[in-house]
Amino acid sequence: MTPSEVDHQGAEIAAREAGLHKSLTQAQVTMIGLGGAIGTGLFAGSTLAIGYAGPAVLISYAIAGFAALVMVLSLSEMAVVHPTAGSFGVYAETYLNAWAGFVVRYTYWMAQVLAVGGEAVAVGVYMRFWFPGSPVWMWSVGFAAALLIVNSRSVKSFGTFEYWFALIKVVAIIAFIVLGLGAILGVGRPAIGLHNLTGLPGGFMPHGVHGVWLAVIMGVFAFNGIELIAVTSGEAADPVKVIPAALRSMAFRLFVFYLLSLAIVVAFVPWTSVGGKTIDGSPFVKVFAASGVREAAGIMNFVVITAALSSMNTNVYLSSRMLFSLARGGYAPGFLGGLSRAGTPIAAIALTGAGILASAAVSWFTPQAYSYLFGIALFGAMSVWIIILLSHLRFRQVFNGQPLPVRTPLFPWMQLAGLALVGGVLVTMGLDVDWRLSWIVGVPWLLVLTVAYAIWKVRTGRSNLARQRQ
């Protein structure tokens, strides 16, 4: 395949996904990315990572941050050349094969639908803080319906809404960092110092290299969602300028927010009291409470709810665009590729919403069954990252020596290192008893998609043959 052939194919794909309004600004795109990548995992899920690695969780998240950086650089190159809603699904279809594009889009759609369903249930639980005894399903369904309405409006309205939504948790993180540093350094009170980082039993790395590596799994999951910005390239006002700048900005902010926040947590609170395999509270609440902020628990509950809703909002956007791209490519029913007058894929949003409500209902009625479904999301996230990096390697082979608007430094070594890292995380999940479920569910899911693709290909071939005979 030559660059001219790729350009021709890219033009065809762009034409088939035409109709989306290109009105997202760089600030909106950046906040949309932050909204998708910063969820309840930072505010509450960090407990699990700290339990694995202790204070050395900082090393774990630095390693995961490197993998995220490689993703950012690779996606930046391809998104500028191919600004489409299908993003990495289109890249896989163009540079690997149609099967890869089919699998990566359906896998990501399902992973996000399940994740949003889980967030909806979590929001319902959080609302009980203020309304004890109220039914979880009422809040879950109510907030999910509200976010579907937001997504059904114009993409400009969605971008504005998400900008302010994500800004709330960004401000909360900055406030947490400032208050935490003040407490550690002794601003206005006795200094907590850095004793908790190295002075507890086991020192800085209480569970050794093995614990650090297991926490990398949590770190990679925490950064998962950074690829969301590539999806917005199909609706960005100036993708050549907006997408690379937004990706770099978001990667830097995520890296700083996660590392600084976790550093304050493990320095402020003994890791032995916040780390574990169960989450009985957020370490962030303890920092706010000890800083003398009144109503700390209520403030953090509001922030965590906002974080969950923001993450849900952006992932509904992402899921609907993946379904829209599949429909426009002929891989899903054609009506899912339809657009409203506002330029939004309303049918894809509606079906995504139905899937979200179904996954939320599964987690409500049968928690064990939802755990199996969630395995698809975990396995799918790693599979998608691997396919993105493979697509980029092939992308560079095609454009070898050709001028590109954006270029990744140290190619291909960074991509190969990223592949080794993500592949290692995936293998570790298969070997570890706590994460093996992702393989038990994820591999059959890929097999089901492969069979579905084969059936689709046979039917498409017959339809094309019939048309030719006519």
Short mmCIF file of N, CA and C in Angstrom, two decimals, residues 102-205:
data_model
loop_
_atom_site.label_atom_id
_atom_site.label_comp_id
_atom_site.label_asym_id
_atom_site.label_seq_id
_atom_site.Cartn_x
_atom_site.Cartn_y
_atom_site.Cartn_z
N PHE A 102 -12.94 -3.92 12.68
CA PHE A 102 -14.23 -4.43 13.19
C PHE A 102 -14.13 -4.77 14.67
N VAL A 103 -13.11 -5.53 15.02
CA VAL A 103 -12.95 -6.00 16.40
C VAL A 103 -12.67 -4.87 17.37
N VAL A 104 -11.77 -3.95 16.99
CA VAL A 104 -11.37 -2.91 17.92
C VAL A 104 -12.52 -1.96 18.21
N ARG A 105 -13.36 -1.67 17.21
CA ARG A 105 -14.48 -0.75 17.45
C ARG A 105 -15.57 -1.39 18.29
N TYR A 106 -15.92 -2.64 17.99
CA TYR A 106 -16.95 -3.30 18.78
C TYR A 106 -16.46 -3.57 20.21
N THR A 107 -15.19 -3.94 20.34
CA THR A 107 -14.64 -4.19 21.67
C THR A 107 -14.64 -2.92 22.51
N TYR A 108 -14.24 -1.82 21.88
CA TYR A 108 -14.19 -0.57 22.63
C TYR A 108 -15.60 -0.08 22.97
N TRP A 109 -16.53 -0.27 22.04
CA TRP A 109 -17.91 0.13 22.33
C TRP A 109 -18.45 -0.64 23.52
N MET A 110 -18.27 -1.96 23.52
CA MET A 110 -18.76 -2.77 24.62
C MET A 110 -18.06 -2.42 25.93
N ALA A 111 -16.74 -2.22 25.88
CA ALA A 111 -15.98 -1.89 27.09
C ALA A 111 -16.49 -0.60 27.71
N GLN A 112 -16.75 0.40 26.87
CA GLN A 112 -17.20 1.68 27.40
C GLN A 112 -18.63 1.62 27.91
N VAL A 113 -19.49 0.86 27.24
CA VAL A 113 -20.87 0.71 27.70
C VAL A 113 -20.90 0.06 29.08
N LEU A 114 -20.09 -0.97 29.27
CA LEU A 114 -20.03 -1.63 30.58
C LEU A 114 -19.47 -0.70 31.64
N ALA A 115 -18.42 0.04 31.27
CA ALA A 115 -17.81 0.95 32.23
C ALA A 115 -18.78 2.05 32.65
N VAL A 116 -19.53 2.60 31.68
CA VAL A 116 -20.49 3.66 32.00
C VAL A 116 -21.62 3.10 32.87
N GLY A 117 -22.05 1.87 32.58
CA GLY A 117 -23.08 1.24 33.42
C GLY A 117 -22.62 1.11 34.86
N GLY A 118 -21.37 0.74 35.05
CA GLY A 118 -20.82 0.63 36.39
C GLY A 118 -20.75 1.98 37.08
N GLU A 119 -20.36 3.02 36.32
CA GLU A 119 -20.30 4.36 36.89
C GLU A 119 -21.69 4.85 37.29
N ALA A 120 -22.71 4.49 36.49
CA ALA A 120 -24.08 4.90 36.80
C ALA A 120 -24.53 4.31 38.14
N VAL A 121 -24.21 3.04 38.35
CA VAL A 121 -24.55 2.40 39.63
C VAL A 121 -23.79 3.07 40.77
N ALA A 122 -22.51 3.39 40.51
CA ALA A 122 -21.69 4.03 41.55
C ALA A 122 -22.29 5.39 41.95
N VAL A 123 -22.75 6.16 40.96
CA VAL A 123 -23.35 7.46 41.26
C VAL A 123 -24.59 7.28 42.15
N GLY A 124 -25.38 6.25 41.83
CA GLY A 124 -26.56 5.97 42.65
C GLY A 124 -26.19 5.68 44.10
N VAL A 125 -25.10 4.95 44.29
CA VAL A 125 -24.63 4.64 45.64
C VAL A 125 -24.14 5.92 46.34
N TYR A 126 -23.40 6.76 45.61
CA TYR A 126 -22.88 7.99 46.20
C TYR A 126 -24.02 8.93 46.63
N MET A 127 -25.12 8.95 45.87
CA MET A 127 -26.23 9.85 46.20
C MET A 127 -26.89 9.47 47.52
N ARG A 128 -26.70 8.24 47.94
CA ARG A 128 -27.27 7.82 49.23
C ARG A 128 -26.59 8.53 50.40
N PHE A 129 -25.45 9.15 50.15
CA PHE A 129 -24.79 9.92 51.20
C PHE A 129 -25.71 11.04 51.68
N TRP A 130 -26.42 11.67 50.74
CA TRP A 130 -27.34 12.75 51.09
C TRP A 130 -28.78 12.27 51.23
N PHE A 131 -29.11 11.16 50.55
CA PHE A 131 -30.49 10.65 50.57
C PHE A 131 -30.48 9.18 50.98
N PRO A 132 -30.23 8.91 52.26
CA PRO A 132 -30.16 7.52 52.74
C PRO A 132 -31.48 6.79 52.47
N GLY A 133 -31.34 5.56 52.04
CA GLY A 133 -32.52 4.75 51.80
C GLY A 133 -33.14 4.92 50.43
N SER A 134 -32.68 5.90 49.66
CA SER A 134 -33.25 6.08 48.32
C SER A 134 -32.75 4.97 47.40
N PRO A 135 -33.58 4.52 46.46
CA PRO A 135 -33.18 3.42 45.58
C PRO A 135 -32.04 3.81 44.64
N VAL A 136 -31.04 2.96 44.56
CA VAL A 136 -29.89 3.23 43.69
C VAL A 136 -30.31 3.34 42.24
N TRP A 137 -31.23 2.47 41.80
CA TRP A 137 -31.62 2.45 40.40
C TRP A 137 -32.23 3.78 39.96
N MET A 138 -32.93 4.45 40.88
CA MET A 138 -33.58 5.72 40.53
C MET A 138 -32.54 6.75 40.10
N TRP A 139 -31.46 6.90 40.89
CA TRP A 139 -30.40 7.84 40.55
C TRP A 139 -29.64 7.39 39.31
N SER A 140 -29.37 6.09 39.22
CA SER A 140 -28.60 5.56 38.09
C SER A 140 -29.32 5.84 36.77
N VAL A 141 -30.60 5.50 36.73
CA VAL A 141 -31.38 5.70 35.51
C VAL A 141 -31.56 7.19 35.22
N GLY A 142 -31.82 7.97 36.27
CA GLY A 142 -32.04 9.41 36.09
C GLY A 142 -30.82 10.12 35.53
N PHE A 143 -29.65 9.86 36.11
CA PHE A 143 -28.44 10.53 35.62
C PHE A 143 -28.05 10.02 34.23
N ALA A 144 -28.22 8.71 33.99
CA ALA A 144 -27.90 8.17 32.67
C ALA A 144 -28.78 8.81 31.60
N ALA A 145 -30.07 8.97 31.91
CA ALA A 145 -30.99 9.58 30.94
C ALA A 145 -30.60 11.04 30.69
N ALA A 146 -30.21 11.76 31.74
CA ALA A 146 -29.82 13.16 31.58
C ALA A 146 -28.60 13.30 30.68
N LEU A 147 -27.63 12.41 30.85
CA LEU A 147 -26.42 12.49 30.03
C LEU A 147 -26.69 12.10 28.59
N LEU A 148 -27.64 11.21 28.36
CA LEU A 148 -28.01 10.87 26.99
C LEU A 148 -28.64 12.07 26.30
N ILE A 149 -29.42 12.86 27.05
CA ILE A 149 -30.01 14.07 26.49
C ILE A 149 -28.91 15.08 26.13
N VAL A 150 -27.92 15.22 27.02
CA VAL A 150 -26.79 16.12 26.74
C VAL A 150 -26.07 15.71 25.47
N ASN A 151 -25.84 14.42 25.31
CA ASN A 151 -25.13 13.92 24.14
C ASN A 151 -25.95 14.04 22.86
N SER A 152 -27.26 14.08 22.98
CA SER A 152 -28.11 14.16 21.78
C SER A 152 -28.17 15.58 21.22
N ARG A 153 -27.72 16.58 22.00
CA ARG A 153 -27.67 17.94 21.51
C ARG A 153 -26.46 18.13 20.59
N SER A 154 -26.25 19.33 20.11
CA SER A 154 -25.13 19.58 19.20
C SER A 154 -23.81 19.31 19.91
N VAL A 155 -22.79 18.96 19.13
CA VAL A 155 -21.49 18.65 19.72
C VAL A 155 -20.89 19.88 20.37
N LYS A 156 -21.25 21.07 19.90
CA LYS A 156 -20.76 22.30 20.53
C LYS A 156 -21.32 22.43 21.94
N SER A 157 -22.61 22.12 22.10
CA SER A 157 -23.24 22.16 23.43
C SER A 157 -22.63 21.11 24.33
N PHE A 158 -22.41 19.92 23.77
CA PHE A 158 -21.77 18.86 24.55
C PHE A 158 -20.38 19.29 25.02
N GLY A 159 -19.61 19.88 24.11
CA GLY A 159 -18.26 20.30 24.45
C GLY A 159 -18.24 21.35 25.55
N THR A 160 -19.19 22.30 25.48
CA THR A 160 -19.27 23.33 26.52
C THR A 160 -19.65 22.73 27.86
N PHE A 161 -20.64 21.85 27.85
CA PHE A 161 -21.09 21.19 29.08
C PHE A 161 -19.96 20.40 29.72
N GLU A 162 -19.25 19.61 28.91
CA GLU A 162 -18.18 18.77 29.45
C GLU A 162 -16.99 19.60 29.91
N TYR A 163 -16.76 20.72 29.27
CA TYR A 163 -15.65 21.59 29.69
C TYR A 163 -15.83 22.00 31.15
N TRP A 164 -17.02 22.48 31.48
CA TRP A 164 -17.26 22.94 32.84
C TRP A 164 -17.40 21.77 33.81
N PHE A 165 -17.95 20.68 33.33
CA PHE A 165 -18.09 19.48 34.15
C PHE A 165 -16.71 18.96 34.57
N ALA A 166 -15.81 18.82 33.59
CA ALA A 166 -14.47 18.32 33.89
C ALA A 166 -13.66 19.32 34.71
N LEU A 167 -13.95 20.62 34.51
CA LEU A 167 -13.20 21.64 35.23
C LEU A 167 -13.39 21.53 36.74
N ILE A 168 -14.57 21.07 37.17
CA ILE A 168 -14.85 20.93 38.60
C ILE A 168 -13.86 19.97 39.24
N LYS A 169 -13.65 18.81 38.61
CA LYS A 169 -12.74 17.84 39.24
C LYS A 169 -11.28 18.25 39.06
N VAL A 170 -10.97 18.97 37.99
CA VAL A 170 -9.60 19.48 37.85
C VAL A 170 -9.28 20.46 38.97
N VAL A 171 -10.22 21.36 39.25
CA VAL A 171 -10.04 22.32 40.35
C VAL A 171 -9.93 21.58 41.68
N ALA A 172 -10.75 20.54 41.87
CA ALA A 172 -10.71 19.76 43.11
C ALA A 172 -9.35 19.08 43.29
N ILE A 173 -8.79 18.56 42.20
CA ILE A 173 -7.48 17.91 42.28
C ILE A 173 -6.41 18.92 42.64
N ILE A 174 -6.48 20.10 42.00
CA ILE A 174 -5.49 21.15 42.30
C ILE A 174 -5.61 21.57 43.77
N ALA A 175 -6.85 21.73 44.26
CA ALA A 175 -7.05 22.09 45.67
C ALA A 175 -6.49 21.01 46.59
N PHE A 176 -6.70 19.76 46.21
CA PHE A 176 -6.18 18.64 47.00
C PHE A 176 -4.65 18.69 47.06
N ILE A 177 -4.03 18.97 45.92
CA ILE A 177 -2.56 19.03 45.87
C ILE A 177 -2.04 20.17 46.74
N VAL A 178 -2.69 21.33 46.64
CA VAL A 178 -2.25 22.50 47.42
C VAL A 178 -2.41 22.23 48.92
N LEU A 179 -3.56 21.74 49.33
CA LEU A 179 -3.81 21.47 50.75
C LEU A 179 -2.90 20.36 51.27
N GLY A 180 -2.70 19.34 50.43
CA GLY A 180 -1.83 18.24 50.84
C GLY A 180 -0.39 18.67 51.02
N LEU A 181 0.11 19.46 50.06
CA LEU A 181 1.49 19.95 50.17
C LEU A 181 1.65 20.85 51.39
N GLY A 182 0.61 21.66 51.66
CA GLY A 182 0.67 22.51 52.83
C GLY A 182 0.78 21.72 54.12
N ALA A 183 0.02 20.63 54.20
CA ALA A 183 0.07 19.78 55.39
C ALA A 183 1.41 19.06 55.51
N ILE A 184 1.96 18.60 54.39
CA ILE A 184 3.23 17.87 54.41
C ILE A 184 4.39 18.80 54.79
N LEU A 185 4.34 20.02 54.26
CA LEU A 185 5.43 20.98 54.51
C LEU A 185 5.25 21.76 55.82
N GLY A 186 4.07 21.66 56.42
CA GLY A 186 3.83 22.33 57.70
C GLY A 186 3.44 23.78 57.58
N VAL A 187 2.66 24.12 56.58
CA VAL A 187 2.18 25.49 56.41
C VAL A 187 1.02 25.72 57.38
N GLY A 188 1.28 26.49 58.43
CA GLY A 188 0.24 26.79 59.41
C GLY A 188 -0.04 25.70 60.41
N ARG A 189 0.74 24.65 60.39
CA ARG A 189 0.55 23.51 61.30
C ARG A 189 1.83 22.69 61.33
N PRO A 190 1.97 21.78 62.29
CA PRO A 190 3.17 20.93 62.31
C PRO A 190 3.28 20.12 61.01
N ALA A 191 4.48 20.03 60.48
CA ALA A 191 4.70 19.33 59.20
C ALA A 191 4.54 17.82 59.37
N ILE A 192 3.83 17.22 58.43
CA ILE A 192 3.71 15.76 58.41
C ILE A 192 5.01 15.14 57.94
N GLY A 193 5.67 15.80 57.01
CA GLY A 193 6.94 15.30 56.50
C GLY A 193 6.78 14.13 55.55
N LEU A 194 7.89 13.46 55.29
CA LEU A 194 7.93 12.35 54.32
C LEU A 194 8.19 11.00 54.98
N HIS A 195 7.96 10.93 56.29
CA HIS A 195 8.23 9.68 57.01
C HIS A 195 7.44 8.51 56.42
N ASN A 196 6.19 8.74 56.03
CA ASN A 196 5.34 7.65 55.54
C ASN A 196 5.83 7.06 54.22
N LEU A 197 6.69 7.80 53.53
CA LEU A 197 7.20 7.29 52.25
C LEU A 197 8.24 6.19 52.45
N THR A 198 9.07 6.32 53.46
CA THR A 198 10.18 5.36 53.63
C THR A 198 10.28 4.79 55.04
N GLY A 199 9.59 5.36 56.01
CA GLY A 199 9.80 4.96 57.41
C GLY A 199 8.89 3.87 57.92
N LEU A 200 7.95 3.39 57.12
CA LEU A 200 7.04 2.33 57.56
C LEU A 200 7.65 0.96 57.28
N PRO A 201 7.12 -0.10 57.91
CA PRO A 201 7.65 -1.45 57.67
C PRO A 201 7.71 -1.79 56.19
N GLY A 202 8.85 -2.27 55.73
CA GLY A 202 9.03 -2.60 54.32
C GLY A 202 9.61 -1.47 53.51
N GLY A 203 9.66 -0.27 54.09
CA GLY A 203 10.26 0.86 53.39
C GLY A 203 9.44 1.34 52.21
N PHE A 204 10.14 1.92 51.23
CA PHE A 204 9.48 2.52 50.07
C PHE A 204 8.81 1.47 49.19
N MET A 205 9.39 0.29 49.10
CA MET A 205 8.87 -0.75 48.23
C MET A 205 8.57 -2.02 49.06
#
